[in-house]
């Protein structure tokens, strides 16, 4: 692979997108371009202390700022974008989480409506130690402190949706978006089906780490310096976002109720085994039943997200997405260590 | 701890239970007893080849035979049973899985009712290599064979339910039952709240391995030789089944829709952190949000089951269930290697 | 039809059943028997004033007392019981409703678990005017009084469940039980599939009236004097409870999530039109789509219940359940006005 | 009220909108304007015979054409639009319904994903007798014909959504849209919260009639001549669409799972009684529990829709939406019989 072009984008306030679809592209890029990006946190950087309650300092609907969108030259409906995460590195030493009134899994919400008053709004500031790669939890109601490993990821990555729609950056669906899966970390390639000319890729919502399910609705939210390589697979359709890591193939589904997200993700894995690895659909159903890992991604957003993972070492012979994950892995290696720059 | 009593139970056909509650105890045991058990597979051993379709060879509702129930002396409502899995070892070299008409996650069912005809009924026989600890998948529609690691577990362990009810052994709920979580393996202690005098513990439904979610509804089903130690915690209530391993504390929830199972399991973890580890409930909510692992257990049974796991090394100081997991671990060690007997 | 036998049963405290299945029959009756019954309210009569909070005066699990069960001679699995409601008349001038902590549709519950504190527990006493057939709502927090029409019904009617199970009288499922549909009123015939020898019919949970969905979980709860005629249809299977009125055929479904209850009820109507009225299943699907009424029954119980109704005047030629509804209607007419006795 | 302005809009092919939000207004209207509209059916008029399968003759995503949008002068976020349906009259003598692959309540869908093949695609043509006001069902697989009353309605009416979004005309949500409730008939006023300047009202998806739940996903679809009066209520917020008829006040909710749609609609009614009729929220909860009618609207669309109805005669003293329904009713009367023109 020849020397890739590198495009650096560090948006100023006012230069972010708040939707998938509906926002003009910030740049046109050729397939193979390396994007060296700054992403702001989901609060648009406004939660800086325990006093900064979201309901006071944030301005709805200007949440979850997206860096992009990028128009990928030649991308057309029916193609697939491959977004390889070379590095995802926190851009600050602090990160924030919070409860948000009527949002989260263990509270009444606007949809799971009830007569309860909202839970209290509380902010937790997390200290990041980027050298030691840890995040420090400091309890609000006691002196407890707990150090957790940093595991940086992007909650949100997606393209313009189909069906003429424009969706809030807070929504995950078939176009990707706010899937909030911890699998979206450095070393992974994310595959997104293209719905409109140019695809209109954007990403944001960095998390220093996140539990599976994102129970309270808000992870350890953090601005990020992120490097991705964007490739284009012509003539390959991807109905729901997929990921590949060095160890797993991973399908996703986003829907409500949660069992529908599970069904979509698992059927995605069955169909993947059928098309790329030669198993009949029923044989694939059996293999997935016994071999899949099924960690939850989010159970708090407008749609809930499940992933379905299968170890590469357990796959029949075959190749996914024309082997592009392995190629991008190599290209990334040749870049040096861009994430550490 | 003094020399534990060992009770060996290997039921003959006709000596199994088919429900939680409603079956007379097969034995009364003192707390601390070691049970050396044989459990039959969920088909009552009747699926022995690819020709043995469940709809033909099995006799409803005589599915999922339980070894037990055991009346634990002194157990009363409000107490908790601790069931430590010393060893779970396949009793045969073959195991079976199958599709079952109108059952499973990727099919219409009796509840998710539709106008579709049922999917085809297909049996897969799995060969177990107990020395190498592998399970061999043989595809039905191609020559593909895939070797997966053996990871033996019990799909079903529970006590008599509350509210005067008797539940089929196929149902998971607050009394445990058919939770179908791969976490229920050797080395783990399962905590079950006692609802009736004597608790009436039983277990069955061994799986040589199972994916998370048990997508088609049937794991690698296998008869087991299983050794457990049964302890009693007086005056400790456990509203939903919990597990402890050497690495994690684990709560469970079983309900429909799946998000309710998630809510129960996650709230269980929050409450656990609050009561045994001194965090306020909101601080616990925050920690769980960033630190929990949330693999699915089953998305096919009468209730769906989620588990919520937290690494022990990330816990604040404190002790769960009076440290009984550690004690039982030691007792198990002193037994020699009973699973290999 | 010859002179029907009449059996009068007015249980004393201590003579009620609290489950479907698992309770010994109070009487053996021949098909065709008229049952002249007293049913206690769901609180076992213990909520007599606004001070009688359920959490204080009631004793779990002794809620929702059932009059019965009745062993119907000759009833076997595969048969259907026809229970015709001749009259359903409030037995007292007062009725009660209440919020119950962690129960109801607009609150967190044990299944839809959250960190909210329970809603306040409040009792409303309703005055019944049996001559004018009205129920008087008296607001607790203002002077507002509103008179609603009385529309007496039974929330609970069912038989012993299948699969060796015993279910709490608070649960609706395929055996009937706590369906809480306002359709279960005088003039209606309820069809219940028989699961065990003798069927073991019981009923209770009278409501002076109830909205569709039973939002807070508790209707205008009232002891009842109720007359039913019990018939037996040999060799007719009924997978889910059905009802017939003079104007409608009505199928039911009880499940979670609510869309599964809807699916069961609507598929029930499609299958009914297919088997008894000669439409193909797809033609029946189309007719049901354009013609069904789909009022909710309950969205608060352990399973949610939907009904699907079709006007008799829009049915193709055919006959449901061997015309037994019409025959029982006539028999009821010949009884005089037993409800007014 | 002075003589209302009347605007007639009969779009040509190519002049319809396919989304809520994102389409330029076809006209600016002053509050009080009477709109005399033609709406095309959901198939854009392309299903004209039993041979016209949707998968062949329709062009995704160009389904469910909307007449509009109309920019209402002075409408701002925080206001409410009142849309009074003066008349809704079928514009043709034929209407069509159909199954659509992977769409509907009694089939696997893209969200409730499975391994089943889609159900057969079948079209039913319905003959309308506009003089006698009937719709004739002709079975496809037998000679059965059934005449049902015509009950014309609009499946879709809405405004531009909040949060910068653009939604497909097939989606119901807080902005209205494809709610598919049979309540949306002549004589009713629909209240929609304004999210963007000018509100951007549009409507379409006429049904000659529809069952509650729209089981197969497609009603008796028909082009319509429809007259509405559009009023503006400044400073009145309406979080979810509401309706008023001469007999009922009606709230709506659209979500998945279906119980969340129920919760939203019922909480809407509780809040309505609290704000406009002076009941405390708990007293309102009680009244709604005993008095609400809860017919399903759709259980097939991207969100499911419930309505919650309360009879006006059972309301405490008070007035909803400043009495605008009554005023619009009078204005409509003064128009003569525009629907019959």
PDB file of C-alpha atoms in Angstrom, chain A residues 10-187:
ATOM      1  CA  UNK A  10      -9.489  19.576  15.095  1.00  0.00           C
ATOM      2  CA  UNK A  11     -12.824  21.361  15.041  1.00  0.00           C
ATOM      3  CA  UNK A  12     -13.404  24.645  16.813  1.00  0.00           C
ATOM      4  CA  UNK A  13     -16.618  25.102  18.790  1.00  0.00           C
ATOM      5  CA  UNK A  14     -19.266  25.732  16.169  1.00  0.00           C
ATOM      6  CA  UNK A  15     -17.685  23.301  13.727  1.00  0.00           C
ATOM      7  CA  UNK A  16     -19.180  20.085  15.065  1.00  0.00           C
ATOM      8  CA  UNK A  17     -22.111  18.145  13.641  1.00  0.00           C
ATOM      9  CA  UNK A  18     -25.063  17.120  15.844  1.00  0.00           C
ATOM     10  CA  UNK A  19     -26.745  14.675  13.524  1.00  0.00           C
ATOM     11  CA  UNK A  20     -26.088  11.794  11.161  1.00  0.00           C
ATOM     12  CA  UNK A  21     -27.242  13.102   7.808  1.00  0.00           C
ATOM     13  CA  UNK A  22     -28.276  16.678   7.340  1.00  0.00           C
ATOM     14  CA  UNK A  23     -24.893  18.247   8.050  1.00  0.00           C
ATOM     15  CA  UNK A  24     -22.610  19.452   5.244  1.00  0.00           C
ATOM     16  CA  UNK A  25     -19.304  17.591   4.912  1.00  0.00           C
ATOM     17  CA  UNK A  26     -16.251  19.225   6.471  1.00  0.00           C
ATOM     18  CA  UNK A  27     -13.973  17.587   3.924  1.00  0.00           C
ATOM     19  CA  UNK A  28     -13.894  15.251   0.955  1.00  0.00           C
ATOM     20  CA  UNK A  29     -11.459  12.402   1.368  1.00  0.00           C
ATOM     21  CA  UNK A  30     -10.174   9.683  -0.900  1.00  0.00           C
ATOM     22  CA  UNK A  31     -10.436   6.064   0.221  1.00  0.00           C
ATOM     23  CA  UNK A  32      -7.297   5.157   2.133  1.00  0.00           C
ATOM     24  CA  UNK A  33      -7.059   8.507   3.869  1.00  0.00           C
ATOM     25  CA  UNK A  34      -5.763   8.610   7.430  1.00  0.00           C
ATOM     26  CA  UNK A  35      -7.837  10.936   9.606  1.00  0.00           C
ATOM     27  CA  UNK A  36      -6.084  12.432  12.594  1.00  0.00           C
ATOM     28  CA  UNK A  37      -8.993  13.783  14.604  1.00  0.00           C
ATOM     29  CA  UNK A  38      -9.924  15.604  17.747  1.00  0.00           C
ATOM     30  CA  UNK A  39     -13.308  14.702  19.179  1.00  0.00           C
ATOM     31  CA  UNK A  40     -15.023  16.629  21.948  1.00  0.00           C
ATOM     32  CA  UNK A  41     -16.866  14.801  24.737  1.00  0.00           C
ATOM     33  CA  UNK A  42     -20.627  14.212  24.693  1.00  0.00           C
ATOM     34  CA  UNK A  43     -21.191  17.326  26.829  1.00  0.00           C
ATOM     35  CA  UNK A  44     -19.439  19.525  24.247  1.00  0.00           C
ATOM     36  CA  UNK A  45     -16.803  19.947  26.937  1.00  0.00           C
ATOM     37  CA  UNK A  46     -19.109  21.828  29.301  1.00  0.00           C
ATOM     38  CA  UNK A  47     -19.001  19.509  32.312  1.00  0.00           C
ATOM     39  CA  UNK A  48     -15.757  20.482  34.014  1.00  0.00           C
ATOM     40  CA  UNK A  49     -16.568  20.033  37.688  1.00  0.00           C
ATOM     41  CA  UNK A  50     -19.061  18.426  39.993  1.00  0.00           C
ATOM     42  CA  UNK A  51     -21.049  21.664  39.906  1.00  0.00           C
ATOM     43  CA  UNK A  52     -21.641  21.465  36.160  1.00  0.00           C
ATOM     44  CA  UNK A  53     -25.006  19.727  35.978  1.00  0.00           C
ATOM     45  CA  UNK A  54     -25.968  18.762  32.427  1.00  0.00           C
ATOM     46  CA  UNK A  55     -29.437  20.235  32.831  1.00  0.00           C
ATOM     47  CA  UNK A  56     -27.810  23.593  33.549  1.00  0.00           C
ATOM     48  CA  UNK A  57     -24.643  23.819  31.487  1.00  0.00           C
ATOM     49  CA  UNK A  58     -25.638  21.910  28.344  1.00  0.00           C
ATOM     50  CA  UNK A  59     -27.912  23.232  25.642  1.00  0.00           C
ATOM     51  CA  UNK A  60     -30.279  20.657  24.138  1.00  0.00           C
ATOM     52  CA  UNK A  61     -30.118  19.320  21.445  1.00  0.00           C
ATOM     53  CA  UNK A  62     -26.452  20.274  21.177  1.00  0.00           C
ATOM     54  CA  UNK A  63     -25.138  17.097  22.780  1.00  0.00           C
ATOM     55  CA  UNK A  64     -22.763  14.463  21.456  1.00  0.00           C
ATOM     56  CA  UNK A  65     -20.773  16.612  18.989  1.00  0.00           C
ATOM     57  CA  UNK A  66     -19.488  14.756  15.960  1.00  0.00           C
ATOM     58  CA  UNK A  67     -16.216  15.375  14.194  1.00  0.00           C
ATOM     59  CA  UNK A  68     -17.105  15.289  10.532  1.00  0.00           C
ATOM     60  CA  UNK A  69     -18.933  14.408   8.472  1.00  0.00           C
ATOM     61  CA  UNK A  70     -16.444  13.295   5.866  1.00  0.00           C
ATOM     62  CA  UNK A  71     -17.522  12.758   2.287  1.00  0.00           C
ATOM     63  CA  UNK A  72     -15.715   9.662   1.055  1.00  0.00           C
ATOM     64  CA  UNK A  73     -15.125   9.943  -2.658  1.00  0.00           C
ATOM     65  CA  UNK A  74     -16.748   7.213  -4.677  1.00  0.00           C
ATOM     66  CA  UNK A  75     -18.901   5.886  -1.845  1.00  0.00           C
ATOM     67  CA  UNK A  76     -22.392   5.005  -3.022  1.00  0.00           C
ATOM     68  CA  UNK A  77     -25.408   3.209  -1.568  1.00  0.00           C
ATOM     69  CA  UNK A  78     -24.634  -0.508  -1.566  1.00  0.00           C
ATOM     70  CA  UNK A  79     -20.960  -0.005  -0.705  1.00  0.00           C
ATOM     71  CA  UNK A  80     -19.342  -0.384   2.701  1.00  0.00           C
ATOM     72  CA  UNK A  81     -17.031   1.927   4.583  1.00  0.00           C
ATOM     73  CA  UNK A  82     -14.198   0.344   6.591  1.00  0.00           C
ATOM     74  CA  UNK A  83     -13.052   2.559   9.451  1.00  0.00           C
ATOM     75  CA  UNK A  84      -9.940   1.246  11.139  1.00  0.00           C
ATOM     76  CA  UNK A  85      -9.182   2.683  14.587  1.00  0.00           C
ATOM     77  CA  UNK A  86      -5.447   3.151  14.712  1.00  0.00           C
ATOM     78  CA  UNK A  87      -5.454   4.889  18.076  1.00  0.00           C
ATOM     79  CA  UNK A  88      -7.926   6.405  20.531  1.00  0.00           C
ATOM     80  CA  UNK A  89      -6.201   8.527  23.165  1.00  0.00           C
ATOM     81  CA  UNK A  90      -7.765  10.773  25.841  1.00  0.00           C
ATOM     82  CA  UNK A  91      -7.002  14.436  25.123  1.00  0.00           C
ATOM     83  CA  UNK A  92      -7.352  15.604  28.728  1.00  0.00           C
ATOM     84  CA  UNK A  93      -6.488  14.377  32.212  1.00  0.00           C
ATOM     85  CA  UNK A  94     -10.062  14.575  33.382  1.00  0.00           C
ATOM     86  CA  UNK A  95     -13.252  12.914  32.278  1.00  0.00           C
ATOM     87  CA  UNK A  96     -16.801  13.251  33.522  1.00  0.00           C
ATOM     88  CA  UNK A  97     -19.862  11.143  34.103  1.00  0.00           C
ATOM     89  CA  UNK A  98     -23.267  12.036  35.497  1.00  0.00           C
ATOM     90  CA  UNK A  99     -26.820  10.989  35.995  1.00  0.00           C
ATOM     91  CA  UNK A 100     -29.215  12.779  33.650  1.00  0.00           C
ATOM     92  CA  UNK A 101     -32.854  13.264  34.677  1.00  0.00           C
ATOM     93  CA  UNK A 102     -35.151  10.681  33.050  1.00  0.00           C
ATOM     94  CA  UNK A 103     -32.280   8.974  31.225  1.00  0.00           C
ATOM     95  CA  UNK A 104     -30.546   5.688  32.035  1.00  0.00           C
ATOM     96  CA  UNK A 105     -31.428   2.063  32.674  1.00  0.00           C
ATOM     97  CA  UNK A 106     -32.303   2.165  36.391  1.00  0.00           C
ATOM     98  CA  UNK A 107     -34.703   5.088  36.258  1.00  0.00           C
ATOM     99  CA  UNK A 108     -37.980   6.053  34.697  1.00  0.00           C
ATOM    100  CA  UNK A 109     -37.437   7.753  31.357  1.00  0.00           C
ATOM    101  CA  UNK A 110     -39.425   9.696  28.801  1.00  0.00           C
ATOM    102  CA  UNK A 111     -40.327   6.360  27.173  1.00  0.00           C
ATOM    103  CA  UNK A 112     -40.579   4.127  30.241  1.00  0.00           C
ATOM    104  CA  UNK A 113     -42.774   6.848  31.662  1.00  0.00           C
ATOM    105  CA  UNK A 114     -43.924   6.868  35.267  1.00  0.00           C
ATOM    106  CA  UNK A 115     -45.130   9.064  38.104  1.00  0.00           C
ATOM    107  CA  UNK A 116     -41.746   9.063  39.865  1.00  0.00           C
ATOM    108  CA  UNK A 117     -39.785  12.253  40.287  1.00  0.00           C
ATOM    109  CA  UNK A 118     -36.408  12.075  38.462  1.00  0.00           C
ATOM    110  CA  UNK A 119     -33.403  10.700  40.356  1.00  0.00           C
ATOM    111  CA  UNK A 120     -30.938  13.280  41.692  1.00  0.00           C
ATOM    112  CA  UNK A 121     -28.531  14.785  39.175  1.00  0.00           C
ATOM    113  CA  UNK A 122     -24.990  14.032  40.287  1.00  0.00           C
ATOM    114  CA  UNK A 123     -21.664  14.534  38.491  1.00  0.00           C
ATOM    115  CA  UNK A 124     -18.578  12.366  38.979  1.00  0.00           C
ATOM    116  CA  UNK A 125     -15.232  13.712  37.810  1.00  0.00           C
ATOM    117  CA  UNK A 126     -12.722  11.000  36.904  1.00  0.00           C
ATOM    118  CA  UNK A 127      -8.980  11.604  36.946  1.00  0.00           C
ATOM    119  CA  UNK A 128      -7.088   9.971  34.112  1.00  0.00           C
ATOM    120  CA  UNK A 129      -3.474   8.933  34.413  1.00  0.00           C
ATOM    121  CA  UNK A 130      -2.471   8.646  30.784  1.00  0.00           C
ATOM    122  CA  UNK A 131       0.996   7.335  31.534  1.00  0.00           C
ATOM    123  CA  UNK A 132      -0.236   4.551  33.780  1.00  0.00           C
ATOM    124  CA  UNK A 133      -3.402   4.210  31.692  1.00  0.00           C
ATOM    125  CA  UNK A 134      -5.815   4.326  34.598  1.00  0.00           C
ATOM    126  CA  UNK A 135      -9.042   6.144  35.481  1.00  0.00           C
ATOM    127  CA  UNK A 136      -9.691   7.055  39.093  1.00  0.00           C
ATOM    128  CA  UNK A 137     -13.234   6.797  40.430  1.00  0.00           C
ATOM    129  CA  UNK A 138     -13.905   9.055  43.413  1.00  0.00           C
ATOM    130  CA  UNK A 139     -17.145   8.333  45.204  1.00  0.00           C
ATOM    131  CA  UNK A 140     -19.308  11.357  46.003  1.00  0.00           C
ATOM    132  CA  UNK A 141     -20.823  10.116  49.242  1.00  0.00           C
ATOM    133  CA  UNK A 142     -17.759   8.500  50.817  1.00  0.00           C
ATOM    134  CA  UNK A 143     -13.985   8.589  50.611  1.00  0.00           C
ATOM    135  CA  UNK A 144     -13.792   5.527  48.420  1.00  0.00           C
ATOM    136  CA  UNK A 145     -11.450   5.745  45.460  1.00  0.00           C
ATOM    137  CA  UNK A 146     -11.043   2.949  42.925  1.00  0.00           C
ATOM    138  CA  UNK A 147      -8.572   2.789  40.092  1.00  0.00           C
ATOM    139  CA  UNK A 148      -9.811   1.160  36.917  1.00  0.00           C
ATOM    140  CA  UNK A 149      -7.844   0.455  33.754  1.00  0.00           C
ATOM    141  CA  UNK A 150      -8.267   2.957  30.968  1.00  0.00           C
ATOM    142  CA  UNK A 151      -9.864   1.334  27.898  1.00  0.00           C
ATOM    143  CA  UNK A 152     -10.528   4.171  25.453  1.00  0.00           C
ATOM    144  CA  UNK A 153     -13.292   3.794  22.879  1.00  0.00           C
ATOM    145  CA  UNK A 154     -15.743   5.750  20.774  1.00  0.00           C
ATOM    146  CA  UNK A 155     -19.410   5.592  21.698  1.00  0.00           C
ATOM    147  CA  UNK A 156     -20.467   7.056  18.374  1.00  0.00           C
ATOM    148  CA  UNK A 157     -19.397   6.351  14.824  1.00  0.00           C
ATOM    149  CA  UNK A 158     -21.696   6.306  11.848  1.00  0.00           C
ATOM    150  CA  UNK A 159     -22.784   7.455   8.435  1.00  0.00           C
ATOM    151  CA  UNK A 160     -25.833   9.270   7.063  1.00  0.00           C
ATOM    152  CA  UNK A 161     -28.914   7.061   7.474  1.00  0.00           C
ATOM    153  CA  UNK A 162     -31.111   5.639   4.737  1.00  0.00           C
ATOM    154  CA  UNK A 163     -34.703   6.579   3.964  1.00  0.00           C
ATOM    155  CA  UNK A 164     -34.036  10.325   3.651  1.00  0.00           C
ATOM    156  CA  UNK A 165     -33.699  10.530   7.417  1.00  0.00           C
ATOM    157  CA  UNK A 166     -31.563  12.708   9.668  1.00  0.00           C
ATOM    158  CA  UNK A 167     -30.945  11.257  13.116  1.00  0.00           C
ATOM    159  CA  UNK A 168     -29.687  12.851  16.294  1.00  0.00           C
ATOM    160  CA  UNK A 169     -26.117  11.913  17.206  1.00  0.00           C
ATOM    161  CA  UNK A 170     -27.605  10.357  20.366  1.00  0.00           C
ATOM    162  CA  UNK A 171     -29.386   7.603  18.410  1.00  0.00           C
ATOM    163  CA  UNK A 172     -27.906   4.248  17.336  1.00  0.00           C
ATOM    164  CA  UNK A 173     -29.498   2.394  14.432  1.00  0.00           C
ATOM    165  CA  UNK A 174     -28.573   0.593  11.206  1.00  0.00           C
ATOM    166  CA  UNK A 175     -26.391   3.554  10.206  1.00  0.00           C
ATOM    167  CA  UNK A 176     -24.256   3.093  13.330  1.00  0.00           C
ATOM    168  CA  UNK A 177     -24.394   6.201  15.466  1.00  0.00           C
ATOM    169  CA  UNK A 178     -24.464   6.093  19.221  1.00  0.00           C
ATOM    170  CA  UNK A 179     -23.950   2.344  19.678  1.00  0.00           C
ATOM    171  CA  UNK A 180     -21.876   2.794  22.821  1.00  0.00           C
ATOM    172  CA  UNK A 181     -20.054  -0.508  22.592  1.00  0.00           C
ATOM    173  CA  UNK A 182     -16.700  -0.901  24.388  1.00  0.00           C
ATOM    174  CA  UNK A 183     -15.586  -2.982  21.387  1.00  0.00           C
ATOM    175  CA  UNK A 184     -15.008   0.240  19.388  1.00  0.00           C
ATOM    176  CA  UNK A 185     -11.404   0.599  20.519  1.00  0.00           C
ATOM    177  CA  UNK A 186      -8.004   0.950  18.871  1.00  0.00           C
ATOM    178  CA  UNK A 187      -7.077  -1.997  16.687  1.00  0.00           C
TER     179      UNK A 187
END
